[in-house]
mmCIF file of C-alpha atoms and ligand atoms in Angstrom:
data_model
loop_
_atom_site.group_PDB
_atom_site.id
_atom_site.type_symbol
_atom_site.label_atom_id
_atom_site.label_comp_id
_atom_site.label_asym_id
_atom_site.label_seq_id
_atom_site.Cartn_x
_atom_site.Cartn_y
_atom_site.Cartn_z
ATOM 1 C CA MET M 1315 104.409 74.081 78.045
ATOM 2 C CA ASN M 1316 105.888 70.588 78.926
ATOM 3 C CA TYR M 1317 107.351 69.778 82.309
ATOM 4 C CA LYS M 1318 107.960 66.897 84.396
ATOM 5 C CA ILE M 1319 107.207 66.392 87.997
ATOM 6 C CA TYR M 1320 109.708 64.572 90.241
ATOM 7 C CA HIS M 1321 108.213 63.450 93.664
ATOM 8 C CA PHE M 1322 110.012 62.650 96.473
ATOM 9 C CA LYS M 1323 109.053 61.221 100.034
ATOM 10 C CA SER M 1324 111.440 63.349 101.825
ATOM 11 C CA LEU M 1325 114.090 65.951 100.907
ATOM 12 C CA THR M 1326 116.490 68.692 102.685
ATOM 13 C CA SER M 1327 114.527 71.120 100.515
ATOM 14 C CA THR M 1328 113.030 70.965 97.191
ATOM 15 C CA GLN M 1329 114.992 74.184 96.406
ATOM 16 C CA ASP M 1330 118.237 72.062 97.167
ATOM 17 C CA LYS M 1331 117.105 69.156 94.778
ATOM 18 C CA ALA M 1332 116.165 71.776 92.051
ATOM 19 C CA LYS M 1333 119.698 73.314 92.303
ATOM 20 C CA GLU M 1334 121.192 69.872 92.124
ATOM 21 C CA LEU M 1335 119.092 69.239 88.944
ATOM 22 C CA SER M 1336 120.126 72.772 87.452
ATOM 23 C CA LYS M 1337 123.821 71.612 87.450
ATOM 24 C CA LYS M 1338 122.661 68.765 85.201
ATOM 25 C CA ARG M 1339 121.362 71.566 82.768
ATOM 26 C CA LEU M 1340 117.651 70.195 83.192
ATOM 27 C CA SER M 1341 114.716 72.686 83.227
ATOM 28 C CA ASN M 1342 110.955 72.618 83.461
ATOM 29 C CA ILE M 1343 111.183 70.287 86.285
ATOM 30 C CA ILE M 1344 108.760 70.624 89.142
ATOM 31 C CA VAL M 1345 110.315 69.029 92.362
ATOM 32 C CA VAL M 1346 107.735 67.934 95.011
ATOM 33 C CA ALA M 1347 108.527 66.434 98.488
ATOM 34 C CA ASP M 1348 105.996 65.151 101.153
ATOM 35 C CA VAL M 1349 108.218 66.417 103.728
ATOM 36 C CA GLN M 1350 111.449 68.800 103.859
ATOM 37 C CA THR M 1351 113.698 68.442 106.610
ATOM 38 C CA LYS M 1352 115.575 71.699 106.055
ATOM 39 C CA GLY M 1353 113.047 74.210 104.457
ATOM 40 C CA HIS M 1354 113.869 77.660 104.524
ATOM 41 C CA GLY M 1355 112.378 80.992 103.684
ATOM 42 C CA ARG M 1356 114.286 84.215 102.696
ATOM 43 C CA LEU M 1357 117.403 85.096 104.369
ATOM 44 C CA LYS M 1358 117.490 81.306 105.465
ATOM 45 C CA ARG M 1359 114.806 81.622 107.917
ATOM 46 C CA LYS M 1360 113.401 78.271 108.827
ATOM 47 C CA TRP M 1361 110.183 77.165 106.900
ATOM 48 C CA HIS M 1362 108.428 74.529 108.833
ATOM 49 C CA SER M 1363 107.530 71.745 106.339
ATOM 50 C CA GLY M 1364 105.892 68.867 107.768
ATOM 51 C CA LYS M 1365 103.544 66.003 106.407
ATOM 52 C CA GLY M 1366 100.221 67.402 104.607
ATOM 53 C CA GLY M 1367 101.733 70.484 103.094
ATOM 54 C CA LEU M 1368 102.536 71.145 99.402
ATOM 55 C CA TRP M 1369 106.284 71.567 98.995
ATOM 56 C CA MET M 1370 107.376 72.299 95.458
ATOM 57 C CA SER M 1371 110.115 74.025 93.520
ATOM 58 C CA ILE M 1372 109.895 74.791 89.873
ATOM 59 C CA LEU M 1373 113.165 74.853 87.890
ATOM 60 C CA LEU M 1374 113.143 76.992 84.773
ATOM 61 C CA LYS M 1375 115.549 78.297 82.291
ATOM 62 C CA PRO M 1376 113.976 81.784 81.465
ATOM 63 C CA ILE M 1377 114.952 83.713 78.413
ATOM 64 C CA LYS M 1378 115.591 86.881 80.625
ATOM 65 C CA THR M 1379 116.571 86.692 84.548
ATOM 66 C CA GLU M 1380 116.466 90.560 85.192
ATOM 67 C CA SER M 1381 113.213 90.886 87.134
ATOM 68 C CA LEU M 1382 112.926 87.883 89.125
ATOM 69 C CA GLN M 1383 110.339 89.458 91.468
ATOM 70 C CA LEU M 1384 107.975 89.013 88.465
ATOM 71 C CA LEU M 1385 108.198 85.275 88.905
ATOM 72 C CA THR M 1386 107.425 85.667 92.399
ATOM 73 C CA PHE M 1387 104.449 87.451 91.410
ATOM 74 C CA ALA M 1388 103.343 84.940 88.977
ATOM 75 C CA ALA M 1389 103.678 82.283 91.404
ATOM 76 C CA SER M 1390 101.595 84.073 93.911
ATOM 77 C CA ILE M 1391 98.891 84.559 91.661
ATOM 78 C CA ALA M 1392 98.860 80.766 90.581
ATOM 79 C CA VAL M 1393 98.431 80.160 94.454
ATOM 80 C CA VAL M 1394 95.797 82.436 95.324
ATOM 81 C CA ARG M 1395 93.778 81.280 92.185
ATOM 82 C CA SER M 1396 94.180 77.675 93.215
ATOM 83 C CA ILE M 1397 93.334 78.535 96.697
ATOM 84 C CA ARG M 1398 90.165 80.460 95.823
ATOM 85 C CA LYS M 1399 89.062 77.690 93.317
ATOM 86 C CA ASN M 1400 89.732 74.570 95.537
ATOM 87 C CA ALA M 1401 89.108 75.892 99.070
ATOM 88 C CA GLY M 1402 86.739 78.852 98.220
ATOM 89 C CA LEU M 1403 88.773 80.957 100.314
ATOM 90 C CA LYS M 1404 89.489 84.637 99.809
ATOM 91 C CA ALA M 1405 93.194 84.542 100.045
ATOM 92 C CA ASN M 1406 95.287 87.668 99.122
ATOM 93 C CA ILE M 1407 98.822 88.456 98.477
ATOM 94 C CA LYS M 1408 100.952 90.439 101.040
ATOM 95 C CA TRP M 1409 103.993 92.132 99.156
ATOM 96 C CA PRO M 1410 106.340 90.746 98.268
ATOM 97 C CA ASN M 1411 106.147 86.932 98.729
ATOM 98 C CA ASP M 1412 103.448 85.821 101.041
ATOM 99 C CA VAL M 1413 99.799 84.568 100.429
ATOM 100 C CA HIS M 1414 97.541 84.845 103.415
ATOM 101 C CA CYS M 1415 94.001 84.543 104.615
ATOM 102 C CA ASN M 1416 92.804 87.248 107.355
ATOM 103 C CA GLY M 1417 96.280 88.038 108.128
ATOM 104 C CA LYS M 1418 97.410 84.367 108.652
ATOM 105 C CA LYS M 1419 100.200 83.089 106.202
ATOM 106 C CA LEU M 1420 98.990 80.189 104.254
ATOM 107 C CA CYS M 1421 102.087 80.145 101.617
ATOM 108 C CA GLY M 1422 105.483 81.540 101.219
ATOM 109 C CA ILE M 1423 107.294 81.964 98.042
ATOM 110 C CA LEU M 1424 111.027 81.928 97.380
ATOM 111 C CA THR M 1425 112.503 82.835 94.256
ATOM 112 C CA GLU M 1426 116.308 82.137 93.517
ATOM 113 C CA GLY M 1427 118.560 82.556 90.453
ATOM 114 C CA ILE M 1428 121.453 80.637 89.594
ATOM 115 C CA PHE M 1429 123.712 82.519 87.171
ATOM 116 C CA GLY M 1430 126.548 80.992 85.209
ATOM 117 C CA ILE M 1431 126.969 79.864 81.588
ATOM 118 C CA ASP M 1432 123.135 79.314 81.752
ATOM 119 C CA ASN M 1433 120.876 81.167 83.728
ATOM 120 C CA TYR M 1434 118.379 79.230 85.975
ATOM 121 C CA VAL M 1435 115.555 80.265 88.177
ATOM 122 C CA ILE M 1436 113.858 78.311 91.052
ATOM 123 C CA VAL M 1437 110.628 79.230 92.233
ATOM 124 C CA GLY M 1438 109.894 77.622 95.718
ATOM 125 C CA ILE M 1439 106.229 77.390 96.791
ATOM 126 C CA GLY M 1440 105.449 76.267 100.295
ATOM 127 C CA LEU M 1441 101.600 75.926 100.947
ATOM 128 C CA ASN M 1442 99.820 74.884 104.306
ATOM 129 C CA ALA M 1443 97.237 72.506 102.998
ATOM 130 C CA ASN M 1444 96.356 69.616 105.285
ATOM 131 C CA GLN M 1445 98.452 70.157 108.319
ATOM 132 C CA LYS M 1446 96.219 69.940 111.440
ATOM 133 C CA SER M 1447 98.510 71.932 113.675
ATOM 134 C CA PHE M 1448 101.754 74.011 113.663
ATOM 135 C CA PRO M 1449 104.911 74.338 115.934
ATOM 136 C CA ASN M 1450 104.825 76.900 118.670
ATOM 137 C CA ASP M 1451 106.648 79.783 117.013
ATOM 138 C CA ILE M 1452 104.255 80.087 114.112
ATOM 139 C CA ARG M 1453 100.942 78.804 115.790
ATOM 140 C CA SER M 1454 99.572 82.505 115.830
ATOM 141 C CA THR M 1455 100.817 83.623 112.381
ATOM 142 C CA ALA M 1456 100.207 80.386 110.187
ATOM 143 C CA ALA M 1457 97.197 78.831 108.963
ATOM 144 C CA SER M 1458 96.401 75.853 106.586
ATOM 145 C CA LEU M 1459 93.516 75.307 104.181
ATOM 146 C CA ARG M 1460 92.555 72.383 106.597
ATOM 147 C CA GLY M 1461 92.592 74.412 109.595
ATOM 148 C CA ILE M 1462 90.078 77.084 108.129
ATOM 149 C CA ARG M 1463 87.990 74.709 106.428
ATOM 150 C CA HIS M 1464 87.999 71.566 108.305
ATOM 151 C CA ARG M 1465 88.482 69.202 105.663
ATOM 152 C CA LEU M 1466 91.102 67.480 103.883
ATOM 153 C CA PHE M 1467 92.250 68.595 100.378
ATOM 154 C CA ASP M 1468 93.512 66.961 97.382
ATOM 155 C CA ILE M 1469 96.899 68.252 97.182
ATOM 156 C CA GLY M 1470 97.757 66.980 93.710
ATOM 157 C CA LYS M 1471 94.898 68.897 92.390
ATOM 158 C CA ILE M 1472 95.886 72.088 93.951
ATOM 159 C CA ARG M 1473 99.334 71.624 93.007
ATOM 160 C CA ASN M 1474 98.425 70.867 89.165
ATOM 161 C CA ASP M 1475 96.288 74.028 89.258
ATOM 162 C CA ILE M 1476 99.060 76.123 90.422
ATOM 163 C CA ILE M 1477 101.335 74.647 87.877
ATOM 164 C CA ILE M 1478 98.885 75.392 84.973
ATOM 165 C CA SER M 1479 98.289 79.088 85.969
ATOM 166 C CA PHE M 1480 101.921 79.526 86.774
ATOM 167 C CA PHE M 1481 103.158 78.469 83.148
ATOM 168 C CA ASP M 1482 100.334 80.341 81.556
ATOM 169 C CA ILE M 1483 101.572 83.699 82.996
ATOM 170 C CA TYR M 1484 105.247 82.542 82.587
ATOM 171 C CA GLU M 1485 104.720 81.798 78.744
ATOM 172 C CA ASN M 1486 102.471 84.335 77.830
ATOM 173 C CA TYR M 1487 103.578 87.293 79.940
ATOM 174 C CA TYR M 1488 106.828 86.875 81.235
ATOM 175 C CA ASN M 1489 108.659 85.242 78.511
ATOM 176 C CA LYS M 1490 106.902 87.682 75.843
ATOM 177 C CA ASN M 1491 108.018 90.552 77.951
ATOM 178 C CA LYS M 1492 104.614 91.802 79.218
ATOM 179 C CA PRO M 1493 105.473 92.985 82.998
ATOM 180 C CA ASN M 1494 102.537 95.387 82.961
ATOM 181 C CA LYS M 1495 100.296 92.369 82.402
ATOM 182 C CA ILE M 1496 101.599 90.330 85.394
ATOM 183 C CA ILE M 1497 101.770 93.423 87.744
ATOM 184 C CA LYS M 1498 98.088 94.412 86.914
ATOM 185 C CA ILE M 1499 96.524 90.740 87.809
ATOM 186 C CA TRP M 1500 98.876 90.849 90.859
ATOM 187 C CA ARG M 1501 97.530 94.144 92.241
ATOM 188 C CA GLY M 1502 93.950 92.867 92.001
ATOM 189 C CA TYR M 1503 95.008 90.056 94.588
ATOM 190 C CA CYS M 1504 97.313 92.058 96.687
ATOM 191 C CA ASP M 1505 96.146 93.941 99.853
ATOM 192 C CA THR M 1506 99.327 95.771 100.981
ATOM 193 C CA ILE M 1507 98.687 98.686 98.768
ATOM 194 C CA GLY M 1508 96.952 101.461 100.576
ATOM 195 C CA LYS M 1509 97.978 100.117 104.166
ATOM 196 C CA ASP M 1510 100.367 101.885 106.514
ATOM 197 C CA VAL M 1511 103.518 99.782 106.413
ATOM 198 C CA THR M 1512 106.821 99.615 108.320
ATOM 199 C CA ALA M 1513 109.641 98.061 106.406
ATOM 200 C CA ALA M 1514 112.785 96.814 108.215
ATOM 201 C CA THR M 1515 115.249 97.503 105.393
ATOM 202 C CA ARG M 1516 119.268 97.279 105.578
ATOM 203 C CA ARG M 1517 119.061 100.970 105.804
ATOM 204 C CA GLY M 1518 117.015 101.129 108.789
ATOM 205 C CA LYS M 1519 113.243 101.060 109.307
ATOM 206 C CA ILE M 1520 110.784 103.154 107.086
ATOM 207 C CA SER M 1521 107.474 103.710 108.081
ATOM 208 C CA GLY M 1522 104.471 105.266 105.457
ATOM 209 C CA LYS M 1523 101.696 104.455 103.553
ATOM 210 C CA ALA M 1524 102.160 101.817 100.640
ATOM 211 C CA THR M 1525 101.316 103.604 97.477
ATOM 212 C CA GLY M 1526 101.874 101.212 94.712
ATOM 213 C CA ILE M 1527 104.144 98.814 92.856
ATOM 214 C CA SER M 1528 106.904 99.929 90.465
ATOM 215 C CA LYS M 1529 107.530 98.201 87.001
ATOM 216 C CA ASP M 1530 110.207 96.035 88.562
ATOM 217 C CA GLY M 1531 108.085 94.896 91.200
ATOM 218 C CA SER M 1532 109.306 97.104 94.111
ATOM 219 C CA LEU M 1533 106.844 98.491 96.475
ATOM 220 C CA MET M 1534 106.636 102.479 96.598
ATOM 221 C CA VAL M 1535 106.296 103.683 100.254
ATOM 222 C CA LYS M 1536 105.262 107.092 101.011
ATOM 223 C CA SER M 1537 107.039 108.392 104.192
ATOM 224 C CA LYS M 1538 107.271 112.008 105.121
ATOM 225 C CA ASN M 1539 106.154 113.497 101.635
ATOM 226 C CA LYS M 1540 108.907 111.352 99.914
ATOM 227 C CA THR M 1541 108.356 108.301 98.075
ATOM 228 C CA ILE M 1542 110.789 105.428 98.836
ATOM 229 C CA LYS M 1543 111.177 102.391 96.594
ATOM 230 C CA ILE M 1544 111.527 99.115 98.622
ATOM 231 C CA ILE M 1545 113.171 96.332 96.755
ATOM 232 C CA GLU M 1546 112.528 92.853 97.856
ATOM 233 C CA GLY M 1547 115.281 90.664 99.242
ATOM 234 C CA ASP M 1548 116.248 92.947 102.290
ATOM 235 C CA ILE M 1549 113.226 93.602 104.031
ATOM 236 C CA SER M 1550 110.367 92.323 106.226
ATOM 237 C CA ILE M 1551 107.079 94.353 106.342
ATOM 238 C CA ARG M 1552 104.689 94.655 108.863
ATOM 239 C CA TYR M 1553 101.243 96.441 108.988
HETATM 240 P P1 ADP P 238 108.714 86.766 105.801
HETATM 241 O O1 ADP P 238 107.462 86.383 106.296
HETATM 242 O O2 ADP P 238 109.544 87.676 106.753
HETATM 243 O O3 ADP P 238 108.799 87.253 104.478
HETATM 244 P P2 ADP P 238 109.993 84.141 104.765
HETATM 245 O O4 ADP P 238 108.962 84.264 103.660
HETATM 246 O O5 ADP P 238 111.275 84.137 104.477
HETATM 247 O O6 ADP P 238 109.606 85.393 105.944
HETATM 248 O O7 ADP P 238 109.519 83.025 105.766
HETATM 249 C C1 ADP P 238 110.028 82.582 106.918
HETATM 250 C C2 ADP P 238 109.139 82.925 108.123
HETATM 251 O O8 ADP P 238 107.793 82.270 107.978
HETATM 252 C C3 ADP P 238 109.706 82.149 109.191
HETATM 253 O O9 ADP P 238 110.663 83.001 109.964
HETATM 254 C C4 ADP P 238 108.382 81.646 110.239
HETATM 255 O O10 ADP P 238 108.037 82.952 110.852
HETATM 256 C C5 ADP P 238 107.358 81.536 108.979
HETATM 257 N N1 ADP P 238 107.016 80.188 109.022
HETATM 258 C C6 ADP P 238 107.893 79.171 108.809
HETATM 259 N N2 ADP P 238 107.064 77.926 108.359
HETATM 260 C C7 ADP P 238 106.016 78.367 108.147
HETATM 261 C C8 ADP P 238 104.780 77.733 107.713
HETATM 262 N N3 ADP P 238 105.002 76.538 107.476
HETATM 263 N N4 ADP P 238 103.786 78.483 107.551
HETATM 264 C C9 ADP P 238 103.532 79.790 107.736
HETATM 265 N N5 ADP P 238 104.542 80.713 108.226
HETATM 266 C C10 ADP P 238 105.920 80.076 108.365
#
């Protein structure tokens, strides 16, 4: 897969820049910024993006765009693999979009679709790599590779490993319509299944045991003898 990396010192967010580039009908572009001044997560929640992190967005024009959750899965697999390889840390995935190490968030992933004459998808990845410290509001919940390992990391190397793994899954499974392959690999890294969870959904709180993942990437939660399908996008989940 051919791709180009556009590197910026500072952007409002790499997602914003990728959206701008999609209007020029570009794709297979990776937007990277050293700093984001307005990084955000799902539901426009603030994403702290100071110097030392890996902030990037992958702009794609996929053949099909019905199951975007699978691209979030592909990105989280790629991130976990890169962290395990470069930092030797046993990172895991928390459904639907976080990569953590011992419960502390190392990385968030945000997948957004842009639908029009052509359909584009932007997969945003924010990984805490070389930050020394965090702002107060996330100090107890976030971690960086440097904070855990007490050394500096080569962000370019981590980034390239993520890109290679991501495109491998994207080309060989996503675009060839093999969602089961993606879900199978993803399950091997996910530690949400089997846990007691509380999901805050638009319909209210649902508590129960996470029992599995459906074909489209939704979380199945067994609550009071009923299995409920929780769709990504409208929930936050707590163990
Ligand atoms: P959620 O974890 O509920 O899925 P998001 O993925 O949308 O939330 O990410 C936004 C949340 O992540 C913020 O509300 C904040 O608590 C936390 N956060 C913000 N910046 C960082 C960061 N650099 N590292 C770890 N967590 C962060």
